[in-house]
PDB file of C-alpha atoms in Angstrom:
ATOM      1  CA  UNK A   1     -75.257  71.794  53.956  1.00 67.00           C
ATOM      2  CA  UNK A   2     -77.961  69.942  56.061  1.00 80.00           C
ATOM      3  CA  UNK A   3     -81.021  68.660  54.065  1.00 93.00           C
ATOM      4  CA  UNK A   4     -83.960  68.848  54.954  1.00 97.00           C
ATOM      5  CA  UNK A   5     -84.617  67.303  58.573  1.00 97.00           C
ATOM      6  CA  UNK A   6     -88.274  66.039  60.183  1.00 98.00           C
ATOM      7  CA  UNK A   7     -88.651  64.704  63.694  1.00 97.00           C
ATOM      8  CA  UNK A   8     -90.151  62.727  64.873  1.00 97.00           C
ATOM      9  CA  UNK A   9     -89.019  59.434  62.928  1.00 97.00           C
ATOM     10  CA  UNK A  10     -91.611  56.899  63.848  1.00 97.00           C
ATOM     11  CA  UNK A  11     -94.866  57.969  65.862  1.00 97.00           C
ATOM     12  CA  UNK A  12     -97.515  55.984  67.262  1.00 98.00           C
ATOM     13  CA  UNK A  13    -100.977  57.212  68.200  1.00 98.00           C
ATOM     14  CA  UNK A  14    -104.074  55.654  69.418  1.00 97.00           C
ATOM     15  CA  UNK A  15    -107.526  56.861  67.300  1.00 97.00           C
ATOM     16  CA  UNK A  16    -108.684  60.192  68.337  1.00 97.00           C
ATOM     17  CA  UNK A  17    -105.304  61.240  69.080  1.00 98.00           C
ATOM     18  CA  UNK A  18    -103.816  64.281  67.787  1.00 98.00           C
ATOM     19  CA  UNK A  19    -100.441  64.058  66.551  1.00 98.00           C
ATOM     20  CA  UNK A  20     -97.916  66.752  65.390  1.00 98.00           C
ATOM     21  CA  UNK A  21     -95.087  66.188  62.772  1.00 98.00           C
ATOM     22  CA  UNK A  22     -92.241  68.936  62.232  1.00 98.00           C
ATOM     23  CA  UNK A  23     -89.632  69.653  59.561  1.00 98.00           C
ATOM     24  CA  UNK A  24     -86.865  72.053  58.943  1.00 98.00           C
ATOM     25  CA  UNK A  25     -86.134  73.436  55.249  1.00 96.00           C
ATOM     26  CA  UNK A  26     -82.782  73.751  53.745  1.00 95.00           C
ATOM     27  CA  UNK A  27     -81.494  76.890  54.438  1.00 94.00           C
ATOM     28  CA  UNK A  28     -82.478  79.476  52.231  1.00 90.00           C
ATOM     29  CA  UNK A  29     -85.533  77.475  51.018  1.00 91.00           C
ATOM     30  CA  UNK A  30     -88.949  79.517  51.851  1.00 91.00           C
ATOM     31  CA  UNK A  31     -91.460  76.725  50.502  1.00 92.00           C
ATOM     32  CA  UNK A  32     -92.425  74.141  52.318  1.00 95.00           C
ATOM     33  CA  UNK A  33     -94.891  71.183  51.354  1.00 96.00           C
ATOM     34  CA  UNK A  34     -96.773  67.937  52.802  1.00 97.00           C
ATOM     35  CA  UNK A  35     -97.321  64.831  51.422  1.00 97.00           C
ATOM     36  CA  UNK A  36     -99.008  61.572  52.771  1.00 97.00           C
ATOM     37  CA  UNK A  37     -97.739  58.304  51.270  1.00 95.00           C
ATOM     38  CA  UNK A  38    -100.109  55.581  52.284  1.00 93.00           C
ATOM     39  CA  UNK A  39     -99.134  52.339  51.172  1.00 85.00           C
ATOM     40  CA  UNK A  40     -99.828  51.729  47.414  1.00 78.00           C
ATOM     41  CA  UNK A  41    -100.953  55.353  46.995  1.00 82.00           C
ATOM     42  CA  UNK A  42     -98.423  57.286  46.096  1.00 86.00           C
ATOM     43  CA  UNK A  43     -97.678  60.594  47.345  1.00 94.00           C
ATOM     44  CA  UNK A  44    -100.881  62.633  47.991  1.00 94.00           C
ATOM     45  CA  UNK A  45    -100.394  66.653  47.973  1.00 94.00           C
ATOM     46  CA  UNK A  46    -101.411  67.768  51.756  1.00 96.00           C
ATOM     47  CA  UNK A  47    -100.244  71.176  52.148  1.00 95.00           C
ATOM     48  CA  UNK A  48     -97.927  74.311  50.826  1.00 94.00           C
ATOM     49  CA  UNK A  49     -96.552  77.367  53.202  1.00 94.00           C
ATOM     50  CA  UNK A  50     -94.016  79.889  51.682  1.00 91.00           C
ATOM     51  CA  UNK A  51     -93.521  82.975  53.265  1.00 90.00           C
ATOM     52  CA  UNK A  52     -95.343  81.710  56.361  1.00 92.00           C
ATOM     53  CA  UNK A  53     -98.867  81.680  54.897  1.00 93.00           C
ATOM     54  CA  UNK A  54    -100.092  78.676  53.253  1.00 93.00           C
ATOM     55  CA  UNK A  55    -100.726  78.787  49.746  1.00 91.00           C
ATOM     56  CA  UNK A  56    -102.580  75.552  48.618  1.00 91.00           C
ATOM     57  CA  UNK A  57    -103.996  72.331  50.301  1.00 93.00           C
ATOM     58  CA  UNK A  58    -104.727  69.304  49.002  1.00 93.00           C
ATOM     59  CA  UNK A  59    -108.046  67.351  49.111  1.00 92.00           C
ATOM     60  CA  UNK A  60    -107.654  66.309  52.697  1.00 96.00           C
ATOM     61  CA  UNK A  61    -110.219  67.368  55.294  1.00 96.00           C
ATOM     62  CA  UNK A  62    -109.614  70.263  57.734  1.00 96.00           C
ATOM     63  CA  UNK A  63    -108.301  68.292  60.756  1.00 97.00           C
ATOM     64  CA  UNK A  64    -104.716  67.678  58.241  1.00 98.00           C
ATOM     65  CA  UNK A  65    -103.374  71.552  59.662  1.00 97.00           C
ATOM     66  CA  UNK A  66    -100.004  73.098  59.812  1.00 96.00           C
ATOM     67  CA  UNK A  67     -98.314  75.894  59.962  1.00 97.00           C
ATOM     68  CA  UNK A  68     -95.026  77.726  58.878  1.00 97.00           C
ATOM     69  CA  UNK A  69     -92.653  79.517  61.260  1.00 97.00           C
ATOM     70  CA  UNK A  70     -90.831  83.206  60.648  1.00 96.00           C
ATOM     71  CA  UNK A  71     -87.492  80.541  60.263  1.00 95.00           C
ATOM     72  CA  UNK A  72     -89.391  78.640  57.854  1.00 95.00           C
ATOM     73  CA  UNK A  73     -89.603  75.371  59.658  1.00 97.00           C
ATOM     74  CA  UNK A  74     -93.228  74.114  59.566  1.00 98.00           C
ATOM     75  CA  UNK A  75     -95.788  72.014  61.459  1.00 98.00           C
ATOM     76  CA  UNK A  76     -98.238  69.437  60.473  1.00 98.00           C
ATOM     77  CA  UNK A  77    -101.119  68.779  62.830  1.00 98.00           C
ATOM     78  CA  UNK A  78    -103.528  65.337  62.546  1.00 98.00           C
ATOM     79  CA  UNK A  79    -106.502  66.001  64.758  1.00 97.00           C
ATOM     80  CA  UNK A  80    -108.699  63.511  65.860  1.00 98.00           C
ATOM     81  CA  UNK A  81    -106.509  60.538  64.121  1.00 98.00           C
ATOM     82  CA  UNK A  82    -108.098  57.852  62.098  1.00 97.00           C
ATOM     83  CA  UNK A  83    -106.780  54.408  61.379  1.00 97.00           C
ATOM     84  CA  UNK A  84    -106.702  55.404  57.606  1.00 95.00           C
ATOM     85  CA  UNK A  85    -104.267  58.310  58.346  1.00 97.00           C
ATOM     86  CA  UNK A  86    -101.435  55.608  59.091  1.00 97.00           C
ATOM     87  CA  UNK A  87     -98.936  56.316  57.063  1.00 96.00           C
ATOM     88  CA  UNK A  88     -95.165  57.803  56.033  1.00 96.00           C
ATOM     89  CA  UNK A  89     -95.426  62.003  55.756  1.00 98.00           C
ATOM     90  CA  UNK A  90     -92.874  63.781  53.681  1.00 98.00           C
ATOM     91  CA  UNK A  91     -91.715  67.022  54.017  1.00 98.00           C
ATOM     92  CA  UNK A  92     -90.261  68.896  51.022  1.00 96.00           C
ATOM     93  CA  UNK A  93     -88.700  72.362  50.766  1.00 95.00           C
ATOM     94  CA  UNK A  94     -87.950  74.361  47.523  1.00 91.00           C
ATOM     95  CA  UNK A  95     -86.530  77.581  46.579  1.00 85.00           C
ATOM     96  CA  UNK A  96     -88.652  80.346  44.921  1.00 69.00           C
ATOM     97  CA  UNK A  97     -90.869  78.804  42.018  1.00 61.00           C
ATOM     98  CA  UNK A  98     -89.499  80.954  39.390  1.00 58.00           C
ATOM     99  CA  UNK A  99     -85.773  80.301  40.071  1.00 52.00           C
ATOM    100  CA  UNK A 100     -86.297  76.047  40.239  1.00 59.00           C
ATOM    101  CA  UNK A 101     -89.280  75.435  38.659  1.00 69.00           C
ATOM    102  CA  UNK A 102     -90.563  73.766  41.859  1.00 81.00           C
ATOM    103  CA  UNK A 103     -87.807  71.066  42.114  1.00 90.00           C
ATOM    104  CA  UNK A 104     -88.240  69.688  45.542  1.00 93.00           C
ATOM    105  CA  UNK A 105     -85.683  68.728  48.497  1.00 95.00           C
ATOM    106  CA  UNK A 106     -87.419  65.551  50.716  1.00 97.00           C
ATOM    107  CA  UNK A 107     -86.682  64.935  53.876  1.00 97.00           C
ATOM    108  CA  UNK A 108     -86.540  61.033  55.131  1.00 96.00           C
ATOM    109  CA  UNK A 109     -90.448  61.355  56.671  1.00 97.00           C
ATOM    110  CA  UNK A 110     -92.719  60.520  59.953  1.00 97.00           C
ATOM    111  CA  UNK A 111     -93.617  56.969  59.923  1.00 96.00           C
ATOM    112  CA  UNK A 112     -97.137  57.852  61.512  1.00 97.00           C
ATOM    113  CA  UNK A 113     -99.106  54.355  63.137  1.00 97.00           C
ATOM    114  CA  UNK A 114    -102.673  54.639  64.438  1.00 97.00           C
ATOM    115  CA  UNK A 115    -103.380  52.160  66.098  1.00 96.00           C
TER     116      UNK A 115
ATOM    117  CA  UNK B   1    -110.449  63.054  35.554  1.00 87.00           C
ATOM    118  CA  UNK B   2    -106.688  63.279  36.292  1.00 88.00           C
ATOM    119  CA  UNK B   3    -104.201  60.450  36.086  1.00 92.00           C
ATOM    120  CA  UNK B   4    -100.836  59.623  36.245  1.00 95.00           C
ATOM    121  CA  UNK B   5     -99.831  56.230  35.728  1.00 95.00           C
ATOM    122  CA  UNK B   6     -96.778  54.261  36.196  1.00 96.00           C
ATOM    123  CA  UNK B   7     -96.060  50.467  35.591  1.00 92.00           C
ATOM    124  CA  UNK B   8     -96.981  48.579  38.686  1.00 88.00           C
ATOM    125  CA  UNK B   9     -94.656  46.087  38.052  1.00 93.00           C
ATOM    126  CA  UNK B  10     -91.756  45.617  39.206  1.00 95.00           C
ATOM    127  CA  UNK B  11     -89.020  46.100  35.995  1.00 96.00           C
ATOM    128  CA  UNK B  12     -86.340  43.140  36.932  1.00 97.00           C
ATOM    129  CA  UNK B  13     -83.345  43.756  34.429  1.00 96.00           C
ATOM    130  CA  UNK B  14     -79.960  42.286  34.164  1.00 97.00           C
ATOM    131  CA  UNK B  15     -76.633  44.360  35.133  1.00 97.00           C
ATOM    132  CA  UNK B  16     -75.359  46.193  32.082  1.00 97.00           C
ATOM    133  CA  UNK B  17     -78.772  46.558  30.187  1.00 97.00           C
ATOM    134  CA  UNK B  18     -81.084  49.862  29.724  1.00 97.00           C
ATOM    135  CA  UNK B  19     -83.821  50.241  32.263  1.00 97.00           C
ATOM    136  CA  UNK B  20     -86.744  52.113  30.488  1.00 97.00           C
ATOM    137  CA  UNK B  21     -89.819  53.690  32.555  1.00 98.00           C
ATOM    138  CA  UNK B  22     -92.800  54.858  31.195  1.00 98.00           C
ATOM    139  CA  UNK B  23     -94.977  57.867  32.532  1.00 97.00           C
ATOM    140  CA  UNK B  24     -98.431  58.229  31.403  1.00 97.00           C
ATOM    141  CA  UNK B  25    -100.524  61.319  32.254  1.00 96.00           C
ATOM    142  CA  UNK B  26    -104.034  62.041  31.577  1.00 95.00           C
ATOM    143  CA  UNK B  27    -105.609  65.788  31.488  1.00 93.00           C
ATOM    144  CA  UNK B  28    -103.157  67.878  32.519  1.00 92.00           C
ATOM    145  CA  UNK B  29    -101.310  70.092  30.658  1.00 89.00           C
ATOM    146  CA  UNK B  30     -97.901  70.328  32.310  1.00 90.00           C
ATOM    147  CA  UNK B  31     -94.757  73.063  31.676  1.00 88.00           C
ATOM    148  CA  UNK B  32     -92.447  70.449  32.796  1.00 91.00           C
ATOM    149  CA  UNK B  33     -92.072  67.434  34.423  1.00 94.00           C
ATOM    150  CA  UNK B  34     -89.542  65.601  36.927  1.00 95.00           C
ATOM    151  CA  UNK B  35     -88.709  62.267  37.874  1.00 97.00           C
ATOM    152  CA  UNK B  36     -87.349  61.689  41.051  1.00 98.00           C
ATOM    153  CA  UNK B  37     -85.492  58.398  42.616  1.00 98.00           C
ATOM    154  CA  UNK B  38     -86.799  56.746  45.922  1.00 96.00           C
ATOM    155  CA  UNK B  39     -85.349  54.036  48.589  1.00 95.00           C
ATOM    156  CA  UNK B  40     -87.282  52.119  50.964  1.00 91.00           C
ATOM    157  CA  UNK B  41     -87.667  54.450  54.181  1.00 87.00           C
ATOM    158  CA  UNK B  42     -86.512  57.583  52.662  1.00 91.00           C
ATOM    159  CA  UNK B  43     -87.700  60.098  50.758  1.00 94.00           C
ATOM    160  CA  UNK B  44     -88.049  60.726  46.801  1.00 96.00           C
ATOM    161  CA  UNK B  45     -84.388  62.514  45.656  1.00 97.00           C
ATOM    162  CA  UNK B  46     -84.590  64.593  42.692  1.00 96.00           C
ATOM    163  CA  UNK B  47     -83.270  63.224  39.775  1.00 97.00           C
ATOM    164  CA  UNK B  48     -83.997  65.027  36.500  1.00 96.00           C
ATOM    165  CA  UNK B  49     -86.507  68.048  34.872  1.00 94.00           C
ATOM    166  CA  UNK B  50     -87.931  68.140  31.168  1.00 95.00           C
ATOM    167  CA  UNK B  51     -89.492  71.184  29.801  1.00 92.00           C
ATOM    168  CA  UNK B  52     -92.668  70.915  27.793  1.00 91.00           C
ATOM    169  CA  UNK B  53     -90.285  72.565  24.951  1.00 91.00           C
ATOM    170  CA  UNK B  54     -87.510  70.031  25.134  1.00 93.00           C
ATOM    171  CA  UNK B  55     -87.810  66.516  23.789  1.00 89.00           C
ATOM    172  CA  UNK B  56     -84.965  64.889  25.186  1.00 96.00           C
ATOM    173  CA  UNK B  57     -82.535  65.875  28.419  1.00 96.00           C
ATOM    174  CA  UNK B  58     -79.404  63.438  29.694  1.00 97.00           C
ATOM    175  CA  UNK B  59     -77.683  63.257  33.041  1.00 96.00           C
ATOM    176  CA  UNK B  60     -74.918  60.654  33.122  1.00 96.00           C
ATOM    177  CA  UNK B  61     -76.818  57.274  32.757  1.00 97.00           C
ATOM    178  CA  UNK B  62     -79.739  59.138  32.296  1.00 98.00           C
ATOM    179  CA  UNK B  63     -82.086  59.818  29.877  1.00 98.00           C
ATOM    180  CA  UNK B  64     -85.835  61.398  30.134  1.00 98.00           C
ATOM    181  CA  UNK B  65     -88.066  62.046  26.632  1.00 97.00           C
ATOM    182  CA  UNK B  66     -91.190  64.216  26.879  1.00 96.00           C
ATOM    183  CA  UNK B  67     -93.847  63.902  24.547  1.00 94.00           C
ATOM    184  CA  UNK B  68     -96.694  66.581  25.418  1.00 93.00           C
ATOM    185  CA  UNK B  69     -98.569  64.919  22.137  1.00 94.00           C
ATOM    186  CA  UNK B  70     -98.589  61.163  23.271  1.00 95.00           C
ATOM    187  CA  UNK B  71     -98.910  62.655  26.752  1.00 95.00           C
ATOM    188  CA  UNK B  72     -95.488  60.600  27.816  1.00 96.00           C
ATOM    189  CA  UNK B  73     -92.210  60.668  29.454  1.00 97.00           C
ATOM    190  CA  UNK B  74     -89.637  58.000  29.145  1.00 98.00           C
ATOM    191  CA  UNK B  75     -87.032  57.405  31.441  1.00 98.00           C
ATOM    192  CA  UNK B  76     -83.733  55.650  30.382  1.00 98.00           C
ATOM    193  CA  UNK B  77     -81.148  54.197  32.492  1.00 98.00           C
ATOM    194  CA  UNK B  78     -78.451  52.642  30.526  1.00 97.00           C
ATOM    195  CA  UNK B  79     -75.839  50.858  32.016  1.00 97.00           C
ATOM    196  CA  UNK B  80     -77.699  50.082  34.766  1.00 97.00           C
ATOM    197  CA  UNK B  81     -76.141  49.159  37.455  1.00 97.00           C
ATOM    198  CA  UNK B  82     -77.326  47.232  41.051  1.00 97.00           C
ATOM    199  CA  UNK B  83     -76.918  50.545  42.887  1.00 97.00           C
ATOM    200  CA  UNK B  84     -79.765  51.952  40.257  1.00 98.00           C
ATOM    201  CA  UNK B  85     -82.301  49.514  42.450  1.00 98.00           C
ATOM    202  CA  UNK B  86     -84.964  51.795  43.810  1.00 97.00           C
ATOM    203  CA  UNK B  87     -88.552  52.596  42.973  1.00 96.00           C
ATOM    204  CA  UNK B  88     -88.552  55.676  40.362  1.00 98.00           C
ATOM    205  CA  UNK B  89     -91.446  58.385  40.569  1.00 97.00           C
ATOM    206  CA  UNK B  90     -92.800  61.014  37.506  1.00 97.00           C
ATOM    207  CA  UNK B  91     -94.161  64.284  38.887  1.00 96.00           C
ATOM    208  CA  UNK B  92     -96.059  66.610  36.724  1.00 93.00           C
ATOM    209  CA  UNK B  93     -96.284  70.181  36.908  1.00 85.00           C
ATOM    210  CA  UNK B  94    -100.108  70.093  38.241  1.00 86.00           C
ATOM    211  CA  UNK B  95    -100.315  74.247  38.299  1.00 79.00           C
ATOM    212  CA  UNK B  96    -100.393  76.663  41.557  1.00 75.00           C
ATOM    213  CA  UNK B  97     -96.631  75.401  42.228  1.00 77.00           C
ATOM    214  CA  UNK B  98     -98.471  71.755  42.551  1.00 84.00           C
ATOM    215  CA  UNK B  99     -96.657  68.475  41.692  1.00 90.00           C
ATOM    216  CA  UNK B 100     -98.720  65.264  41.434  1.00 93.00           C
ATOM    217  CA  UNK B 101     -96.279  61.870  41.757  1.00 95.00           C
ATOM    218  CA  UNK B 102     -96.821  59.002  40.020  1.00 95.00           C
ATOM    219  CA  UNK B 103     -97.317  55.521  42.129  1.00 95.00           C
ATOM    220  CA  UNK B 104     -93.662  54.716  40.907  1.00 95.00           C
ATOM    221  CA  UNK B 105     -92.345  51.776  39.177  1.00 96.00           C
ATOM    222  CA  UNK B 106     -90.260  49.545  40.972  1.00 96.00           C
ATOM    223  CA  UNK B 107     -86.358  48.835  39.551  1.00 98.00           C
ATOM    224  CA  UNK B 108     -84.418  45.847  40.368  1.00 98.00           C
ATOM    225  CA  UNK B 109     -81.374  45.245  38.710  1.00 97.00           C
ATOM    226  CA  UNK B 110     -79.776  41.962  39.211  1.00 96.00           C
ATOM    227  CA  UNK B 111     -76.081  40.935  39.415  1.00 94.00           C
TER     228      UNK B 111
END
């Protein structure tokens, strides 16, 4: 069973850029969910989609966008790129909440560089 | 406001001892909490989940307490191993279908 897959691996972007990250769920997995991990950070919650509507964002500012396809895959969109938004973005997939209690699948991320 | 913390440190142990993490949470009240395993370049793997109604649960080497009182989870690997070298993170059930991660404490098990 393939895991959970995002593309592109590394990315580099000048400031004021807009760059576009993608991931693909496990199969049969409806959630999907953002996180930024900026060195010495941690993960920071960016975004949730299930059923193709998002369902809860984290405190990031509106140009941190996305979007979740019929097939479940997903988008995240950076608009006008900052040097602070350097970093590596994970993409997680779950089942339905009430059968896993939220246990998420990671993919291997988007190192993102603004340069 | 809300924090999770984890040691910053970097645990160094020798090859056959018991690793032990802590996980430290401040205002939140979670159902259950995970800790999950990560390597450099790759993403967290999920390792274990503790109910706020279970004290104790075990997989293999591992073992993860939850104390909703103390407002702690320990994490336990015994046996440890060099392959057990990674940096380990806590996530909290943080409501709406939410997890907030720890920083992650750093495990390096020497030969």
């Amino acid at each position: 069973e393939a895991g959970v897959t995002q593309s592109p691996t590394h990315l580099i972007k000048t400031r004021g850029q807009q760059a576009t990250l993608r991931c693909s769920p496990i199969s049969g997995h409806t959630s999907v969910y953002w996180y930024q991990q900026a060195l010495g950070l941690g993960l920071q919650f960016l975004l949730w989609y299930d059923e193709g509507e998002e369902r809860n964002r984290g405190n990031f500012p509106p140009r941190f966008s996305g979007r979740q396809f019929p097939n479940y895959s997903s988008e995240l969109n950076v608009n006008a790129l900052e040097l602070e938004d350097s970093a590596l973005y994970l993409c997680a997939s779950s089942l339905a909440f009430t059968q896993t209690k939220n246990i998420q699948y990671f993919g291997a991320g988007t190192r993102l560089s603004v340069l | 406001s809300q924090k999770i913390e984890q040691n910053s440190e970097a645990l160094n142990i020798q090859e056959g001892k018991t690793a032990t993490l802590t996980c430290n949470y401040t205002n939140y009240s979670p159902a259950y909490l995970q800790w999950y395993r990560q390597d450099p370049g790759r993403g967290p793997v999920f390792l274990l989940l503790i109910r706020e109604n279970e004290k104790e649960k075990r997989k293999e080497r591992l073992k993860v307490t939850f104390d909703t009182t103390l407002k702690q989870s320990l994490f336990h690997i015994t046996a440890s191993q060099p392959a057990d070298s990674a940096t380990y993170l806590c996530a909290l059930d943080a409501r709406a279908n939410r997890l907030a991660f720890g920083k992650g404490n750093q495990v390096v098990v020497i030969p």
